[in-house]
């Protein structure tokens, strides 16, 4: 038995992004893509939006033209093409054109300080850069500091802008117009690199993660499943999460694969603009970090208060990037919008888990509420485990904390141009990625992220979940934002302090917050109560909107002595 190995009889069709482009061309040519883009002739700090509309057929044709133009500029298989751009149709064209021609799309975070941004472009080694006209001031320093950069294509902006910036700078539209709309793509292997993205550096220097065609396609498929992103041809999707941040969580890929209507907001990410855009384009689903949706909730509530509610078709919002406060989930529920939490990281492409409820548990029930505030079970094809210091699995009791490890076809095991294997743990002959997150896992398989290892508070040898206390504080009506951080303590090693930003016009005292937490002592041990409350006008945020706890500790002199 088992001596004769039979070969399978399936075709060896590679999983590449070309399949996605060809499907879009063949089946969804009429589907719409809508972008709000800044008026190029409005020179104010906040140019008014222009609405750009076209169809999948246009996007695909222009992508082939872009590939052809890039090939004429000398871009070859494996070369990097960087983008410094907000969310819009031209960025989407780069999403298709660059990987389909066998080059690697390096999406760079436009919100980083210039030195970090230049470091990332240079480290990535891009030959060509596609850049929004809004960031044209960065072109001279980038050309001066990135020796591999041979050409820059400026997207949008007033006429003559590119020509005024030197002989390596070209107008994107002119380049596309010069390209061949019938450009023939090469046959690629699914293991070839398709994308490059750097971690946003919340806890250290940015590191590059290289995605493959295979990882991108498998991620797009899993992300579209009903219990993941539930993405269909009948949807109109608005990815507010930037296209430079882990491929906008893969929404462009899943959306194109499904044939969804796509809407892009460029720089118009404030609550009122998003509400207007969602109303006018009948958006059914959106993706973004909690702060974005807090802004949307403010705008929607304000409009209701003023007696002119927005008429939305919005069914659900996928929220992730940092812990989603239960208070936000409930607020969105009251507005008739289902909030779904997801967890992931640059290294996981990014979707690792999604918090959809198992059958038999109501959204509105107490258990449902608790589970939705967790990060959920791993999505199909991702495995997750939570381990203690010896590498043994912690009990699935929803209480015991340990390090969260994941593995799967879209999980990175190394960084670009790095030999470090620090992030990999070997268990039973398999590689697992140590996420750097501290979590518990419960009987439903729901992961609950309690902290990042580097933000963790260890008091008397025991962990305190800062995220948990932050969430309880965010429940208080006077709180706009809360961060719980470690402060050095002679006796306990570390003790928690709460740093609070109050809503404008709200007043509450330290005593109010102490009482607010004391009233909820059935949910956590008393020694987790913060020792100090610090009131500040604002919290420091990373370029993608995460609270920088390290900076907070430094700013308020809470780092350990020495
Ligand atoms: P960076 O590591 O530089 O912040 P990433 O965008 O890759 O950049 O961040 C991934 C991290 O964000 C995760 O490791 C986790 O700590 C945090 N995170 C993402 N989603 C959630 C979530 N739903 N709840 C709590 N933390 C989250």
Short mmCIF file of N, CA and C and ligand atoms in Angstrom, two decimals, residues 198-204 206 245-246 249 290 319-324 341-348 350 353 373-375 435-438 449-452 467 542 544 546, ligand 1:
data_model
loop_
_atom_site.label_atom_id
_atom_site.label_comp_id
_atom_site.label_asym_id
_atom_site.label_seq_id
_atom_site.Cartn_x
_atom_site.Cartn_y
_atom_site.Cartn_z
N UNK A 198 6.92 48.21 2.78
CA UNK A 198 7.69 48.29 4.02
C UNK A 198 6.74 48.43 5.22
N UNK A 199 7.12 47.80 6.33
CA UNK A 199 6.32 47.94 7.55
C UNK A 199 6.31 49.42 7.92
N UNK A 200 5.25 49.85 8.59
CA UNK A 200 5.14 51.29 8.80
C UNK A 200 6.02 51.79 9.94
N UNK A 201 6.74 50.88 10.58
CA UNK A 201 7.76 51.32 11.53
C UNK A 201 7.23 51.84 12.85
N UNK A 202 6.06 51.32 13.27
CA UNK A 202 5.53 51.73 14.58
C UNK A 202 6.49 51.32 15.69
N UNK A 203 7.17 50.20 15.50
CA UNK A 203 8.05 49.71 16.57
C UNK A 203 9.51 49.57 16.13
N UNK A 204 9.93 50.20 15.07
CA UNK A 204 11.35 50.13 14.68
C UNK A 204 11.55 50.64 13.29
N UNK A 206 11.68 50.70 9.29
CA UNK A 206 10.86 49.95 8.32
C UNK A 206 11.63 48.80 7.69
N UNK A 245 -0.52 51.25 1.88
CA UNK A 245 -0.45 50.52 3.14
C UNK A 245 -0.93 49.09 2.93
N UNK A 246 0.03 48.19 2.75
CA UNK A 246 -0.24 46.77 2.52
C UNK A 246 -1.33 46.59 1.46
N UNK A 249 -5.02 46.63 1.92
CA UNK A 249 -5.52 45.38 2.49
C UNK A 249 -6.04 44.41 1.42
N UNK A 290 -9.53 52.46 12.68
CA UNK A 290 -10.61 52.98 13.54
C UNK A 290 -10.78 54.50 13.47
N UNK A 319 -12.72 46.99 9.71
CA UNK A 319 -11.89 47.90 10.50
C UNK A 319 -10.70 47.14 11.07
N UNK A 320 -9.52 47.70 10.94
CA UNK A 320 -8.34 47.02 11.50
C UNK A 320 -7.16 47.97 11.54
N UNK A 321 -5.98 47.40 11.74
CA UNK A 321 -4.77 48.22 11.82
C UNK A 321 -4.41 48.52 13.25
N UNK A 322 -5.40 48.72 14.09
CA UNK A 322 -5.20 48.75 15.54
C UNK A 322 -6.52 48.32 16.17
N UNK A 323 -6.49 48.08 17.48
CA UNK A 323 -7.66 47.49 18.13
C UNK A 323 -8.89 48.37 17.92
N UNK A 324 -10.03 47.73 17.67
CA UNK A 324 -11.26 48.47 17.43
C UNK A 324 -12.03 48.56 18.75
N UNK A 341 -14.25 43.57 12.53
CA UNK A 341 -12.84 43.80 12.84
C UNK A 341 -11.93 42.78 12.15
N UNK A 342 -10.79 43.27 11.67
CA UNK A 342 -9.81 42.36 11.09
C UNK A 342 -8.45 42.63 11.71
N UNK A 343 -7.63 41.60 11.75
CA UNK A 343 -6.26 41.77 12.25
C UNK A 343 -5.28 41.37 11.16
N UNK A 344 -4.19 42.10 11.11
CA UNK A 344 -3.15 41.69 10.17
C UNK A 344 -1.96 42.61 10.27
N UNK A 345 -0.99 42.36 9.44
CA UNK A 345 0.22 43.17 9.44
C UNK A 345 0.85 43.11 8.05
N UNK A 346 1.79 44.01 7.80
CA UNK A 346 2.44 44.05 6.51
C UNK A 346 2.95 42.64 6.15
N UNK A 347 3.47 41.94 7.13
CA UNK A 347 4.06 40.61 6.92
C UNK A 347 3.01 39.56 6.58
N UNK A 348 1.71 39.88 6.79
CA UNK A 348 0.66 38.88 6.50
C UNK A 348 -0.26 39.36 5.36
N UNK A 350 -2.42 41.90 4.12
CA UNK A 350 -2.21 41.79 5.55
C UNK A 350 -3.21 40.89 6.28
N UNK A 353 -6.81 37.52 10.36
CA UNK A 353 -8.03 37.05 11.02
C UNK A 353 -9.15 38.06 10.81
N UNK A 373 -15.47 42.39 19.50
CA UNK A 373 -14.37 43.27 19.92
C UNK A 373 -13.03 42.54 19.88
N UNK A 374 -13.07 41.19 19.66
CA UNK A 374 -11.82 40.44 19.48
C UNK A 374 -11.46 40.44 17.99
N UNK A 375 -10.30 39.88 17.68
CA UNK A 375 -9.84 39.96 16.28
C UNK A 375 -10.29 38.76 15.45
N UNK A 435 4.57 37.25 15.43
CA UNK A 435 3.97 38.53 15.03
C UNK A 435 4.40 39.70 15.90
N UNK A 436 4.97 39.38 17.08
CA UNK A 436 5.29 40.47 18.01
C UNK A 436 4.06 40.95 18.76
N UNK A 437 2.93 40.28 18.53
CA UNK A 437 1.71 40.63 19.25
C UNK A 437 1.49 39.65 20.39
N UNK A 438 0.93 40.18 21.48
CA UNK A 438 0.58 39.35 22.63
C UNK A 438 -0.93 39.16 22.59
N UNK A 449 -6.12 40.30 20.61
CA UNK A 449 -4.81 40.96 20.71
C UNK A 449 -4.82 41.84 21.96
N UNK A 450 -3.89 41.55 22.86
CA UNK A 450 -3.87 42.29 24.12
C UNK A 450 -2.85 43.42 24.09
N UNK A 451 -1.84 43.28 23.29
CA UNK A 451 -0.75 44.25 23.26
C UNK A 451 0.24 43.90 22.19
N UNK A 452 1.12 44.85 21.92
CA UNK A 452 2.32 44.50 21.17
C UNK A 452 3.37 44.18 22.21
N UNK A 467 -4.41 47.31 25.92
CA UNK A 467 -5.50 47.47 24.96
C UNK A 467 -6.86 47.31 25.66
N UNK A 542 1.47 57.36 14.38
CA UNK A 542 2.37 56.98 13.28
C UNK A 542 1.74 57.44 11.97
N UNK A 544 0.39 55.87 9.75
CA UNK A 544 -0.87 55.23 9.37
C UNK A 544 -1.90 55.29 10.50
N UNK A 546 -1.53 54.99 13.93
CA UNK A 546 -1.45 54.21 15.17
C UNK A 546 -0.78 55.04 16.26
P1 LIG B 1 3.63 48.46 11.91
O1 LIG B 1 4.06 47.13 12.44
O2 LIG B 1 4.77 49.28 11.53
O3 LIG B 1 2.61 49.19 12.75
P2 LIG B 1 1.68 47.11 10.34
O4 LIG B 1 0.66 47.87 9.61
O5 LIG B 1 2.26 45.93 9.71
O6 LIG B 1 2.82 48.13 10.62
O7 LIG B 1 1.06 46.78 11.77
C1 LIG B 1 0.71 45.50 12.19
C2 LIG B 1 0.33 45.52 13.64
O8 LIG B 1 -0.85 46.33 13.85
C3 LIG B 1 -0.05 44.19 14.20
O9 LIG B 1 1.09 43.45 14.54
C4 LIG B 1 -0.88 44.57 15.42
O10 LIG B 1 -0.06 44.91 16.52
C5 LIG B 1 -1.58 45.82 14.97
N1 LIG B 1 -2.96 45.51 14.57
C6 LIG B 1 -3.45 45.35 13.32
N2 LIG B 1 -4.77 45.10 13.35
C7 LIG B 1 -5.15 45.07 14.64
C8 LIG B 1 -6.38 44.84 15.33
N3 LIG B 1 -7.54 44.62 14.70
N4 LIG B 1 -6.35 44.89 16.68
C9 LIG B 1 -5.22 45.12 17.35
N5 LIG B 1 -4.03 45.35 16.76
C10 LIG B 1 -3.99 45.33 15.43
#
